[in-house]
Amino acid sequence: MKFSQLRRIIPVIFLLLASVPAAAQIQDVYAIPAVAHAPGNAGTLWVSDFHLMNPQPHELTVTLVFIPSGGGVGDAFDIVVDPNTTIYSDNLLADAFLLSEGRGSLLVAALPEDNPGLQKIQRSFIVHSRAFNLTDQGTLGQGIDGAMTGLLDYDLDQISALATGVRNFGSPGVGGYRTNVGALNTGRASITLEIVVFDDEGNNIATMPLIVPPQGHVQDALPTPVNHGTIEFFVEDPLNDVQGFVFPYASVVDNRTGDAVYLDPKLLALPGSLFKRALLRSPTDGMPIDAIRPILAAAHHRGRGALARGADGMKIVGPRRLE
């Protein structure tokens, strides 16, 4: 039963989940579905900044993993964050991963083996990124909070995700808006993300399959014009590993200015499906560490990063820059 059917019985049988308990908690592992340091349409230049805050009374060792778009092995490194401090980068892919150009996703985790003796809540932290268009007039961009929970196969848990405020018409550099859609797949199998587009009157006007490689990221343009519409995301392929999650997203860019708005999909679920998913994990627990271990094992591990301690704070420095 998908959105076009559920909308008739919304008052009775569904919960629109952010999930409230999960949203109220910080976690020990996050996914940031979209990061970039790359040129875009109409002369835009996209850059991602990054902030990580350790609220604990003890230091944390945190691992950052960059997953390049389209597949391929990413880079990982560890960094030690002092108690009650915030570390940052104004250009994450350049500063931390030494990339002159790239796009993809980011995983951030405080692993138990790197923080011995600490329970999950004692390893928890908070992250935020902003993907912005860097212009002569300043930055035009979108905030991206670290995601903690995503989609599994729809047949498995009957959970999809909704993103509204979709606008896709006009021409880059001229007028109107363009919408990009993408996803991070942490599972071991390639998946098909079904993207269903609804107009403001509830009509299903298009369906777009997006193939996301295993342990990979992909982004593409929405192929159909729509104004003030909504997207529903489904994972249609069963995952070989039920611990693998898919994190979809959409981004609306003003064609005239290059300003972007990130659309963070909210999970849509029948109440009964929440109990079904609870057999796999608690909806309030966020993404388990085990979901990213295959990605960590495959990544090029670059050792330990560092912090440049300047007057304006503690900036992330990539490990290879220390050599």
mmCIF file of C-alpha atoms in Angstrom:
data_model
loop_
_atom_site.group_PDB
_atom_site.id
_atom_site.type_symbol
_atom_site.label_atom_id
_atom_site.label_comp_id
_atom_site.label_asym_id
_atom_site.label_seq_id
_atom_site.Cartn_x
_atom_site.Cartn_y
_atom_site.Cartn_z
ATOM 1 C CA MET A 1 0.000 0.000 0.000
ATOM 2 C CA LYS A 2 1.748 3.126 -1.223
ATOM 3 C CA PHE A 3 1.105 6.823 -0.768
ATOM 4 C CA SER A 4 -1.606 7.081 -3.399
ATOM 5 C CA GLN A 5 -3.624 4.554 -1.382
ATOM 6 C CA LEU A 6 -2.614 5.646 2.108
ATOM 7 C CA ARG A 7 -3.679 9.255 1.552
ATOM 8 C CA ARG A 8 -7.340 8.211 1.662
ATOM 9 C CA ILE A 9 -7.031 6.773 5.167
ATOM 10 C CA ILE A 10 -4.403 9.020 6.725
ATOM 11 C CA PRO A 11 -6.456 10.013 9.817
ATOM 12 C CA VAL A 12 -6.812 6.385 10.911
ATOM 13 C CA ILE A 13 -3.792 4.212 10.288
ATOM 14 C CA PHE A 14 -0.460 5.886 9.688
ATOM 15 C CA LEU A 15 2.235 7.706 11.550
ATOM 16 C CA LEU A 16 4.395 10.293 9.857
ATOM 17 C CA LEU A 17 7.720 9.547 11.490
ATOM 18 C CA ALA A 18 10.677 11.733 11.983
ATOM 19 C CA SER A 19 10.740 9.510 14.695
ATOM 20 C CA VAL A 20 10.304 11.759 17.691
ATOM 21 C CA PRO A 21 12.388 9.683 20.137
ATOM 22 C CA ALA A 22 15.188 9.312 17.586
ATOM 23 C CA ALA A 23 15.083 12.996 16.716
ATOM 24 C CA ALA A 24 15.462 13.811 20.403
ATOM 25 C CA GLN A 25 18.580 11.668 20.755
ATOM 26 C CA ILE A 26 22.100 12.059 19.506
ATOM 27 C CA GLN A 27 23.807 8.987 18.083
ATOM 28 C CA ASP A 28 27.177 7.335 17.583
ATOM 29 C CA VAL A 29 26.841 6.909 13.798
ATOM 30 C CA TYR A 30 25.474 9.242 11.104
ATOM 31 C CA ALA A 31 25.114 9.425 7.340
ATOM 32 C CA ILE A 32 25.346 12.706 5.450
ATOM 33 C CA PRO A 33 23.845 11.682 2.093
ATOM 34 C CA ALA A 34 25.343 14.477 -0.030
ATOM 35 C CA VAL A 35 28.755 16.171 0.099
ATOM 36 C CA ALA A 36 30.604 17.865 -2.749
ATOM 37 C CA HIS A 37 33.462 20.003 -3.983
ATOM 38 C CA ALA A 38 32.526 20.224 -7.639
ATOM 39 C CA PRO A 39 31.148 22.475 -10.384
ATOM 40 C CA GLY A 40 27.427 22.270 -11.173
ATOM 41 C CA ASN A 41 24.942 23.596 -13.718
ATOM 42 C CA ALA A 42 24.802 27.267 -14.720
ATOM 43 C CA GLY A 43 28.261 28.104 -13.389
ATOM 44 C CA THR A 44 27.673 26.937 -9.826
ATOM 45 C CA LEU A 45 30.474 25.675 -7.591
ATOM 46 C CA TRP A 46 29.312 23.348 -4.816
ATOM 47 C CA VAL A 47 31.219 23.010 -1.557
ATOM 48 C CA SER A 48 30.361 21.152 1.670
ATOM 49 C CA ASP A 49 31.349 22.382 5.091
ATOM 50 C CA PHE A 50 31.222 20.216 8.219
ATOM 51 C CA HIS A 51 30.776 20.594 11.982
ATOM 52 C CA LEU A 52 31.117 17.890 14.627
ATOM 53 C CA MET A 53 30.501 18.566 18.322
ATOM 54 C CA ASN A 54 31.530 16.221 21.137
ATOM 55 C CA PRO A 55 29.205 16.903 24.119
ATOM 56 C CA GLN A 56 30.888 14.279 26.308
ATOM 57 C CA PRO A 57 33.165 14.905 29.331
ATOM 58 C CA HIS A 58 35.744 12.648 27.646
ATOM 59 C CA GLU A 59 37.479 12.681 24.273
ATOM 60 C CA LEU A 60 36.081 10.680 21.363
ATOM 61 C CA THR A 61 37.839 9.059 18.460
ATOM 62 C CA VAL A 62 35.587 9.550 15.431
ATOM 63 C CA THR A 63 35.961 7.955 11.984
ATOM 64 C CA LEU A 64 35.058 9.864 8.798
ATOM 65 C CA VAL A 65 34.433 7.877 5.599
ATOM 66 C CA PHE A 66 33.949 9.509 2.192
ATOM 67 C CA ILE A 67 31.964 7.410 -0.339
ATOM 68 C CA PRO A 68 32.452 8.712 -3.900
ATOM 69 C CA SER A 69 29.449 9.103 -6.190
ATOM 70 C CA GLY A 70 28.859 6.335 -8.708
ATOM 71 C CA GLY A 71 30.688 3.676 -6.734
ATOM 72 C CA GLY A 72 34.323 3.064 -5.930
ATOM 73 C CA VAL A 73 36.357 2.692 -2.764
ATOM 74 C CA GLY A 74 36.381 5.695 -0.480
ATOM 75 C CA ASP A 75 38.800 7.147 2.024
ATOM 76 C CA ALA A 76 38.563 6.903 5.811
ATOM 77 C CA PHE A 77 40.500 8.374 8.694
ATOM 78 C CA ASP A 78 40.157 8.861 12.437
ATOM 79 C CA ILE A 79 40.260 12.087 14.388
ATOM 80 C CA VAL A 80 40.309 12.732 18.134
ATOM 81 C CA VAL A 81 37.782 15.290 19.393
ATOM 82 C CA ASP A 82 38.327 16.854 22.809
ATOM 83 C CA PRO A 83 35.512 17.016 25.397
ATOM 84 C CA ASN A 84 32.850 19.660 24.802
ATOM 85 C CA THR A 85 34.504 20.974 21.647
ATOM 86 C CA THR A 86 33.465 21.499 18.020
ATOM 87 C CA ILE A 87 35.688 20.699 15.072
ATOM 88 C CA TYR A 88 34.945 22.044 11.618
ATOM 89 C CA SER A 89 35.926 22.338 7.997
ATOM 90 C CA ASP A 90 34.867 25.051 5.552
ATOM 91 C CA ASN A 91 35.499 22.649 2.654
ATOM 92 C CA LEU A 92 35.413 19.081 3.897
ATOM 93 C CA LEU A 93 36.535 17.256 0.762
ATOM 94 C CA ALA A 94 39.474 19.607 0.234
ATOM 95 C CA ASP A 95 40.564 19.910 3.870
ATOM 96 C CA ALA A 96 39.992 16.406 5.162
ATOM 97 C CA PHE A 97 40.268 14.244 2.033
ATOM 98 C CA LEU A 98 42.544 16.488 -0.084
ATOM 99 C CA LEU A 99 40.243 16.316 -3.118
ATOM 100 C CA SER A 100 40.349 19.096 -5.696
ATOM 101 C CA GLU A 101 37.031 17.795 -7.033
ATOM 102 C CA GLY A 102 34.559 15.161 -5.894
ATOM 103 C CA ARG A 103 31.027 14.366 -4.787
ATOM 104 C CA GLY A 104 29.392 11.598 -2.815
ATOM 105 C CA SER A 105 28.307 10.802 0.751
ATOM 106 C CA LEU A 106 29.861 10.819 4.202
ATOM 107 C CA LEU A 107 29.645 8.370 7.096
ATOM 108 C CA VAL A 108 30.686 9.502 10.581
ATOM 109 C CA ALA A 109 30.994 7.055 13.491
ATOM 110 C CA ALA A 110 32.510 6.637 16.944
ATOM 111 C CA LEU A 111 33.404 2.948 16.878
ATOM 112 C CA PRO A 112 33.376 0.873 20.078
ATOM 113 C CA GLU A 113 36.875 -0.512 19.402
ATOM 114 C CA ASP A 114 38.274 3.011 19.065
ATOM 115 C CA ASN A 115 36.543 4.158 22.256
ATOM 116 C CA PRO A 116 36.971 1.208 24.631
ATOM 117 C CA GLY A 117 34.789 1.007 27.714
ATOM 118 C CA LEU A 118 32.271 3.575 26.430
ATOM 119 C CA GLN A 119 28.614 2.687 25.918
ATOM 120 C CA LYS A 120 26.623 3.917 22.922
ATOM 121 C CA ILE A 121 25.296 7.025 24.685
ATOM 122 C CA GLN A 122 28.840 7.829 25.875
ATOM 123 C CA ARG A 123 30.085 7.663 22.282
ATOM 124 C CA SER A 124 27.302 9.836 20.872
ATOM 125 C CA PHE A 125 27.954 13.188 19.210
ATOM 126 C CA ILE A 126 26.247 15.532 16.752
ATOM 127 C CA VAL A 127 27.122 16.495 13.169
ATOM 128 C CA HIS A 128 25.884 19.008 10.609
ATOM 129 C CA SER A 129 26.950 19.842 7.076
ATOM 130 C CA ARG A 130 26.027 22.560 4.607
ATOM 131 C CA ALA A 131 26.257 22.065 0.852
ATOM 132 C CA PHE A 132 26.466 25.523 -0.670
ATOM 133 C CA ASN A 133 27.098 27.275 -3.969
ATOM 134 C CA LEU A 134 30.185 29.444 -3.548
ATOM 135 C CA THR A 135 29.709 32.785 -5.336
ATOM 136 C CA ASP A 136 31.380 36.193 -5.436
ATOM 137 C CA GLN A 137 28.420 37.516 -3.461
ATOM 138 C CA GLY A 138 28.707 34.878 -0.732
ATOM 139 C CA THR A 139 27.352 31.404 -0.114
ATOM 140 C CA LEU A 140 23.950 30.171 -1.236
ATOM 141 C CA GLY A 141 23.138 26.803 0.211
ATOM 142 C CA GLN A 142 21.360 24.176 2.213
ATOM 143 C CA GLY A 143 21.851 22.645 5.637
ATOM 144 C CA ILE A 144 22.128 18.851 5.855
ATOM 145 C CA ASP A 145 21.817 17.258 9.274
ATOM 146 C CA GLY A 146 23.351 13.858 9.806
ATOM 147 C CA ALA A 147 20.718 11.179 9.154
ATOM 148 C CA MET A 148 20.272 8.402 11.689
ATOM 149 C CA THR A 149 17.668 6.123 10.102
ATOM 150 C CA GLY A 150 16.735 5.229 6.538
ATOM 151 C CA LEU A 151 14.792 2.814 4.335
ATOM 152 C CA LEU A 152 14.912 -0.950 3.984
ATOM 153 C CA ASP A 153 13.114 -2.968 1.297
ATOM 154 C CA TYR A 154 9.470 -1.854 1.130
ATOM 155 C CA ASP A 155 8.175 -5.439 1.046
ATOM 156 C CA LEU A 156 10.133 -6.127 4.214
ATOM 157 C CA ASP A 157 8.975 -3.238 6.404
ATOM 158 C CA GLN A 158 6.274 -1.291 4.472
ATOM 159 C CA ILE A 159 8.099 1.986 5.095
ATOM 160 C CA SER A 160 8.645 4.661 2.451
ATOM 161 C CA ALA A 161 9.693 8.320 2.734
ATOM 162 C CA LEU A 162 8.125 11.605 1.654
ATOM 163 C CA ALA A 163 9.732 14.894 0.621
ATOM 164 C CA THR A 164 7.492 17.828 -0.248
ATOM 165 C CA GLY A 165 8.200 21.279 -1.658
ATOM 166 C CA VAL A 166 9.474 19.846 -4.960
ATOM 167 C CA ARG A 167 9.852 22.345 -7.842
ATOM 168 C CA ASN A 168 11.237 21.369 -11.233
ATOM 169 C CA PHE A 169 10.679 23.655 -14.242
ATOM 170 C CA GLY A 170 12.501 26.295 -16.261
ATOM 171 C CA SER A 171 16.125 26.399 -17.390
ATOM 172 C CA PRO A 172 19.396 26.621 -15.403
ATOM 173 C CA GLY A 173 20.753 30.149 -15.429
ATOM 174 C CA VAL A 174 17.465 31.546 -16.776
ATOM 175 C CA GLY A 175 14.499 30.957 -14.451
ATOM 176 C CA GLY A 176 12.441 28.480 -12.468
ATOM 177 C CA TYR A 177 13.840 25.686 -10.302
ATOM 178 C CA ARG A 178 15.556 22.342 -10.741
ATOM 179 C CA THR A 179 15.343 19.342 -8.413
ATOM 180 C CA ASN A 180 18.072 16.764 -7.914
ATOM 181 C CA VAL A 181 17.393 13.414 -6.257
ATOM 182 C CA GLY A 182 19.927 11.036 -4.809
ATOM 183 C CA ALA A 183 20.652 8.374 -2.223
ATOM 184 C CA LEU A 184 23.327 6.637 -0.187
ATOM 185 C CA ASN A 185 23.159 2.833 -0.041
ATOM 186 C CA THR A 186 25.038 1.258 2.883
ATOM 187 C CA GLY A 187 24.045 -2.298 1.928
ATOM 188 C CA ARG A 188 26.094 -4.961 0.140
ATOM 189 C CA ALA A 189 23.733 -5.219 -2.856
ATOM 190 C CA SER A 190 22.785 -2.773 -5.581
ATOM 191 C CA ILE A 191 19.242 -1.482 -5.045
ATOM 192 C CA THR A 192 16.536 0.205 -7.088
ATOM 193 C CA LEU A 193 15.172 3.334 -5.438
ATOM 194 C CA GLU A 194 11.722 4.062 -6.876
ATOM 195 C CA ILE A 195 10.981 7.786 -6.969
ATOM 196 C CA VAL A 196 7.275 8.554 -7.376
ATOM 197 C CA VAL A 197 6.306 12.162 -8.171
ATOM 198 C CA PHE A 198 2.921 13.614 -7.153
ATOM 199 C CA ASP A 199 1.583 17.018 -8.154
ATOM 200 C CA ASP A 200 -0.200 19.326 -5.716
ATOM 201 C CA GLU A 201 -3.567 17.689 -6.521
ATOM 202 C CA GLY A 202 -2.298 14.231 -5.584
ATOM 203 C CA ASN A 203 -1.891 12.883 -9.114
ATOM 204 C CA ASN A 204 0.928 10.407 -9.742
ATOM 205 C CA ILE A 205 2.667 12.126 -12.667
ATOM 206 C CA ALA A 206 5.928 10.170 -12.939
ATOM 207 C CA THR A 207 7.950 7.261 -11.582
ATOM 208 C CA MET A 208 11.727 7.289 -11.802
ATOM 209 C CA PRO A 209 13.932 4.288 -10.911
ATOM 210 C CA LEU A 210 17.344 5.210 -9.515
ATOM 211 C CA ILE A 211 19.939 2.433 -9.361
ATOM 212 C CA VAL A 212 22.220 2.882 -6.344
ATOM 213 C CA PRO A 213 25.374 0.725 -6.265
ATOM 214 C CA PRO A 214 26.335 -1.303 -3.191
ATOM 215 C CA GLN A 215 27.981 0.812 -0.512
ATOM 216 C CA GLY A 216 27.628 3.737 -2.880
ATOM 217 C CA HIS A 217 26.056 7.094 -3.696
ATOM 218 C CA VAL A 218 24.294 8.394 -6.799
ATOM 219 C CA GLN A 219 22.501 11.618 -7.753
ATOM 220 C CA ASP A 220 20.470 12.576 -10.825
ATOM 221 C CA ALA A 221 18.080 15.257 -12.053
ATOM 222 C CA LEU A 222 14.339 14.775 -11.631
ATOM 223 C CA PRO A 223 13.099 14.037 -15.179
ATOM 224 C CA THR A 224 9.581 15.462 -15.020
ATOM 225 C CA PRO A 225 8.319 19.053 -14.578
ATOM 226 C CA VAL A 226 6.360 19.731 -11.407
ATOM 227 C CA ASN A 227 5.620 22.722 -9.191
ATOM 228 C CA HIS A 228 4.769 22.473 -5.476
ATOM 229 C CA GLY A 229 4.877 18.700 -5.688
ATOM 230 C CA THR A 230 5.873 15.779 -3.473
ATOM 231 C CA ILE A 231 8.204 12.827 -3.947
ATOM 232 C CA GLU A 232 7.779 9.425 -2.354
ATOM 233 C CA PHE A 233 10.818 7.134 -2.135
ATOM 234 C CA PHE A 234 10.644 3.304 -2.035
ATOM 235 C CA VAL A 235 13.364 0.679 -1.927
ATOM 236 C CA GLU A 236 11.948 -2.044 -4.167
ATOM 237 C CA ASP A 237 14.799 -4.556 -4.166
ATOM 238 C CA PRO A 238 15.385 -6.826 -1.184
ATOM 239 C CA LEU A 239 18.705 -6.151 0.462
ATOM 240 C CA ASN A 240 21.050 -9.069 0.995
ATOM 241 C CA ASP A 241 21.946 -7.581 4.354
ATOM 242 C CA VAL A 242 18.997 -6.247 6.370
ATOM 243 C CA GLN A 243 21.427 -4.077 8.318
ATOM 244 C CA GLY A 244 22.017 -2.011 5.160
ATOM 245 C CA PHE A 245 20.025 1.225 4.969
ATOM 246 C CA VAL A 246 19.214 3.556 2.099
ATOM 247 C CA PHE A 247 19.218 7.318 2.707
ATOM 248 C CA PRO A 248 17.303 9.190 -0.042
ATOM 249 C CA TYR A 249 17.158 12.956 -0.465
ATOM 250 C CA ALA A 250 16.057 15.727 -2.793
ATOM 251 C CA SER A 251 17.463 19.211 -3.387
ATOM 252 C CA VAL A 252 15.689 22.145 -5.032
ATOM 253 C CA VAL A 253 17.969 24.726 -6.699
ATOM 254 C CA ASP A 254 16.886 28.200 -7.851
ATOM 255 C CA ASN A 255 17.859 28.381 -11.531
ATOM 256 C CA ARG A 256 18.500 32.129 -11.339
ATOM 257 C CA THR A 257 20.727 32.331 -8.265
ATOM 258 C CA GLY A 258 22.017 28.801 -7.677
ATOM 259 C CA ASP A 259 20.543 28.875 -4.172
ATOM 260 C CA ALA A 260 19.576 25.413 -2.899
ATOM 261 C CA VAL A 261 17.098 23.992 -0.400
ATOM 262 C CA TYR A 262 17.658 20.476 0.942
ATOM 263 C CA LEU A 263 14.496 18.378 1.261
ATOM 264 C CA ASP A 264 14.895 15.858 4.087
ATOM 265 C CA PRO A 265 12.465 12.962 3.509
ATOM 266 C CA LYS A 266 10.322 11.887 6.464
ATOM 267 C CA LEU A 267 9.531 8.223 6.970
ATOM 268 C CA LEU A 268 5.958 7.088 6.278
ATOM 269 C CA ALA A 269 4.787 3.944 8.028
ATOM 270 C CA LEU A 270 1.778 1.919 9.061
ATOM 271 C CA PRO A 271 1.820 1.425 12.842
ATOM 272 C CA GLY A 272 2.065 -2.360 12.494
ATOM 273 C CA SER A 273 5.183 -2.080 10.392
ATOM 274 C CA LEU A 274 7.012 -0.338 13.215
ATOM 275 C CA PHE A 275 6.665 -3.443 15.360
ATOM 276 C CA LYS A 276 7.837 -5.540 12.425
ATOM 277 C CA ARG A 277 10.936 -3.383 12.006
ATOM 278 C CA ALA A 278 11.522 -3.528 15.762
ATOM 279 C CA LEU A 279 12.373 -7.208 15.269
ATOM 280 C CA LEU A 280 15.381 -5.994 13.276
ATOM 281 C CA ARG A 281 16.190 -2.927 15.334
ATOM 282 C CA SER A 282 14.444 -0.336 17.438
ATOM 283 C CA PRO A 283 13.184 2.673 15.409
ATOM 284 C CA THR A 284 14.581 4.893 18.147
ATOM 285 C CA ASP A 285 18.075 3.408 18.043
ATOM 286 C CA GLY A 286 19.166 4.943 14.769
ATOM 287 C CA MET A 287 21.511 3.216 12.347
ATOM 288 C CA PRO A 288 23.574 0.437 13.941
ATOM 289 C CA ILE A 289 27.361 0.499 13.696
ATOM 290 C CA ASP A 290 27.250 -2.905 11.980
ATOM 291 C CA ALA A 291 25.481 -1.277 8.998
ATOM 292 C CA ILE A 292 28.669 0.520 7.988
ATOM 293 C CA ARG A 293 31.322 -2.059 8.890
ATOM 294 C CA PRO A 294 31.565 -3.438 5.310
ATOM 295 C CA ILE A 295 32.162 0.091 4.048
ATOM 296 C CA LEU A 296 34.778 0.707 6.724
ATOM 297 C CA ALA A 297 36.511 -2.551 5.843
ATOM 298 C CA ALA A 298 36.665 -1.636 2.134
ATOM 299 C CA ALA A 299 37.755 1.989 2.543
ATOM 300 C CA HIS A 300 41.356 3.148 2.185
ATOM 301 C CA HIS A 301 42.169 3.889 5.825
ATOM 302 C CA ARG A 302 44.541 6.834 5.991
ATOM 303 C CA GLY A 303 45.394 6.671 9.667
ATOM 304 C CA ARG A 304 44.786 9.524 12.057
ATOM 305 C CA GLY A 305 43.850 13.044 11.039
ATOM 306 C CA ALA A 306 44.690 16.178 12.950
ATOM 307 C CA LEU A 307 43.348 19.556 13.979
ATOM 308 C CA ALA A 308 44.744 22.920 13.012
ATOM 309 C CA ARG A 309 44.269 24.938 16.179
ATOM 310 C CA GLY A 310 43.889 28.553 15.131
ATOM 311 C CA ALA A 311 42.361 31.668 16.599
ATOM 312 C CA ASP A 312 38.988 30.828 15.068
ATOM 313 C CA GLY A 313 38.790 27.285 16.431
ATOM 314 C CA MET A 314 39.892 23.760 15.586
ATOM 315 C CA LYS A 315 39.868 22.960 11.882
ATOM 316 C CA ILE A 316 40.057 19.439 10.447
ATOM 317 C CA VAL A 317 43.298 18.665 8.647
ATOM 318 C CA GLY A 318 43.571 15.599 6.419
ATOM 319 C CA PRO A 319 46.106 12.960 7.537
ATOM 320 C CA ARG A 320 48.114 12.995 4.289
ATOM 321 C CA ARG A 321 48.675 16.727 4.724
ATOM 322 C CA LEU A 322 50.778 15.867 7.769
ATOM 323 C CA GLU A 323 53.234 13.779 5.772
#
